[in-house]
Tab-separated table of C-alpha atoms in Angstrom:
chain	number	residue	atom	x	y	z
V	1	UNK	CA	-30.699	33.829	68.836
V	2	UNK	CA	-30.268	35.672	72.214
V	3	UNK	CA	-27.121	35.047	73.993
V	4	UNK	CA	-26.356	36.427	77.641
V	5	UNK	CA	-22.667	37.055	78.417
V	6	UNK	CA	-21.643	37.265	82.153
V	7	UNK	CA	-18.346	38.307	83.573
V	8	UNK	CA	-17.250	35.896	86.293
V	9	UNK	CA	-15.209	38.334	88.556
V	10	UNK	CA	-14.508	35.518	91.231
V	11	UNK	CA	-12.439	33.809	88.304
V	12	UNK	CA	-11.338	36.914	86.517
V	13	UNK	CA	-9.410	39.104	89.022
V	14	UNK	CA	-6.095	37.948	90.036
V	15	UNK	CA	-3.785	39.503	92.771
V	16	UNK	CA	-0.185	39.769	92.366
V	17	UNK	CA	1.400	40.174	95.800
V	18	UNK	CA	4.673	41.373	94.103
V	19	UNK	CA	3.565	44.395	92.777
V	20	UNK	CA	0.367	44.785	94.980
V	21	UNK	CA	-2.001	44.980	92.165
V	22	UNK	CA	-4.946	43.231	90.677
V	23	UNK	CA	-5.010	42.254	87.134
V	24	UNK	CA	-8.303	41.512	85.185
V	25	UNK	CA	-8.328	38.405	82.844
V	26	UNK	CA	-11.891	38.181	81.862
V	27	UNK	CA	-13.734	35.103	82.167
V	28	UNK	CA	-16.924	35.314	80.172
V	29	UNK	CA	-19.540	32.686	80.096
V	30	UNK	CA	-22.069	32.467	77.074
V	31	UNK	CA	-25.699	31.139	77.859
V	32	UNK	CA	-28.641	31.000	75.270
V	33	UNK	CA	-31.056	33.210	77.092
V	34	UNK	CA	-33.946	31.295	75.888
V	35	UNK	CA	-32.648	28.129	77.901
V	36	UNK	CA	-31.049	29.808	80.874
V	37	UNK	CA	-31.824	28.577	84.293
V	38	UNK	CA	-31.708	30.096	87.613
V	39	UNK	CA	-31.235	28.253	91.221
V	40	UNK	CA	-31.738	30.127	94.508
V	41	UNK	CA	-32.525	29.082	98.129
V	42	UNK	CA	-31.903	29.667	101.502
V	43	UNK	CA	-28.442	28.705	103.340
V	44	UNK	CA	-27.998	27.481	106.734
V	45	UNK	CA	-24.348	27.127	107.157
V	46	UNK	CA	-22.398	26.866	110.358
V	47	UNK	CA	-19.069	28.948	110.224
V	48	UNK	CA	-15.900	28.689	112.258
V	49	UNK	CA	-15.544	31.524	114.977
V	50	UNK	CA	-14.626	34.705	113.379
V	51	UNK	CA	-16.190	34.123	110.078
V	52	UNK	CA	-19.720	34.487	108.865
V	53	UNK	CA	-21.456	33.350	105.844
V	54	UNK	CA	-22.929	36.777	105.144
V	55	UNK	CA	-19.554	38.498	105.467
V	56	UNK	CA	-17.413	35.908	103.652
V	57	UNK	CA	-19.571	33.379	102.296
V	58	UNK	CA	-20.539	32.095	98.757
V	59	UNK	CA	-22.214	29.262	96.973
V	60	UNK	CA	-19.941	27.652	94.385
V	61	UNK	CA	-21.755	25.713	91.390
V	62	UNK	CA	-19.929	22.885	89.725
V	63	UNK	CA	-20.848	21.068	86.502
V	64	UNK	CA	-21.929	17.462	87.129
V	65	UNK	CA	-23.333	15.604	90.026
V	66	UNK	CA	-21.389	14.780	93.261
V	67	UNK	CA	-18.435	16.945	92.231
V	68	UNK	CA	-15.865	17.411	95.165
V	69	UNK	CA	-15.701	21.210	95.384
V	70	UNK	CA	-12.335	22.935	94.780
V	71	UNK	CA	-11.420	26.565	94.799
V	72	UNK	CA	-10.639	28.702	91.784
V	73	UNK	CA	-7.099	27.808	91.275
V	74	UNK	CA	-6.938	27.069	87.426
V	75	UNK	CA	-6.603	23.454	87.643
V	76	UNK	CA	-8.654	20.337	88.129
V	77	UNK	CA	-12.519	20.935	88.810
V	78	UNK	CA	-13.424	24.636	88.729
V	79	UNK	CA	-16.850	26.273	89.402
V	80	UNK	CA	-18.862	27.338	86.446
V	81	UNK	CA	-20.490	30.051	88.405
V	82	UNK	CA	-20.665	31.516	92.184
V	83	UNK	CA	-22.986	33.769	94.002
V	84	UNK	CA	-22.445	35.476	97.513
V	85	UNK	CA	-24.479	34.526	100.302
V	86	UNK	CA	-26.653	37.716	101.162
V	87	UNK	CA	-29.630	38.714	103.529
V	88	UNK	CA	-32.519	40.604	102.015
V	89	UNK	CA	-33.181	43.712	103.767
V	90	UNK	CA	-34.964	43.379	107.110
V	91	UNK	CA	-34.499	39.613	107.408
V	92	UNK	CA	-32.330	37.241	109.163
V	93	UNK	CA	-32.561	34.705	106.247
V	94	UNK	CA	-29.438	33.985	104.435
V	95	UNK	CA	-29.903	33.536	100.622
V	96	UNK	CA	-28.103	32.939	97.339
V	97	UNK	CA	-29.081	33.166	93.839
V	98	UNK	CA	-27.311	32.058	90.544
V	99	UNK	CA	-28.607	33.304	87.110
V	100	UNK	CA	-27.918	32.251	83.702
V	101	UNK	CA	-27.268	28.790	84.107
V	102	UNK	CA	-27.066	26.294	80.935
V	103	UNK	CA	-29.410	23.302	81.477
V	104	UNK	CA	-27.857	20.280	82.960
V	105	UNK	CA	-26.654	18.637	86.162
V	106	UNK	CA	-24.740	20.826	88.921
V	107	UNK	CA	-23.399	20.354	92.411
V	108	UNK	CA	-23.931	23.265	94.783
V	109	UNK	CA	-21.187	23.777	97.446
V	110	UNK	CA	-21.556	26.513	100.281
V	111	UNK	CA	-18.343	27.866	101.601
V	112	UNK	CA	-17.800	30.646	104.670
V	113	UNK	CA	-14.382	31.361	103.515
V	114	UNK	CA	-14.950	32.566	99.885
V	115	UNK	CA	-13.059	35.749	100.689
V	116	UNK	CA	-9.883	33.580	101.164
V	117	UNK	CA	-10.138	32.166	97.597
V	118	UNK	CA	-7.383	33.752	95.510
V	119	UNK	CA	-7.903	32.901	91.829
V	120	UNK	CA	-4.946	31.141	90.364
V	121	UNK	CA	-3.772	30.029	93.796
V	122	UNK	CA	-4.764	26.685	95.545
V	123	UNK	CA	-6.366	27.488	98.694
V	124	UNK	CA	-7.578	25.221	101.390
V	125	UNK	CA	-11.359	26.208	101.400
V	126	UNK	CA	-13.676	24.312	103.524
V	127	UNK	CA	-17.130	23.707	101.993
V	128	UNK	CA	-20.518	22.678	103.462
V	129	UNK	CA	-22.469	19.933	102.614
V	130	UNK	CA	-23.017	19.744	98.792
V	131	UNK	CA	-26.206	19.352	97.000
V	132	UNK	CA	-27.189	18.198	93.308
V	133	UNK	CA	-29.492	19.840	91.200
V	134	UNK	CA	-30.773	19.026	87.566
V	135	UNK	CA	-31.888	22.363	85.675
V	136	UNK	CA	-34.120	22.274	82.527
V	137	UNK	CA	-34.163	25.106	79.911
V	138	UNK	CA	-35.947	28.056	81.697
V	139	UNK	CA	-36.245	26.342	85.037
V	140	UNK	CA	-36.263	28.655	88.269
V	141	UNK	CA	-35.443	26.097	90.898
V	142	UNK	CA	-35.430	26.682	94.765
V	143	UNK	CA	-32.947	24.603	96.400
V	144	UNK	CA	-32.249	25.316	100.255
V	145	UNK	CA	-28.516	24.413	101.418
V	146	UNK	CA	-28.273	22.987	104.923
């Protein structure tokens, strides 16, 4: 078997305001490489003034359909993966890509405020419209978020 391990930094780093230090508590995700799927696409997200999807945005991936998105706070619904919103060099298009997902149903939820998500703390993130996607083994799905 071929297994891919990914380190989810968004869920692994915790900031302690008292000591002004980060602690790494690794969150690893294992996926059978022969069944791993990818989802990617364009993102058209209206962000509040002073916030941009390119500077602060991410797409959170939740296991299951019609999931009400939540931040990375260690309780309730937690994302299984996330990806920054980026712009390919020389384009104005905003895109995301999430690799190494196990086959199944997922809810995709974009946010302009991923930079405010402190792992282990409940943060009031605002998410854009969610989209459901079903991934089969080896899929490479294009799902635009707007």
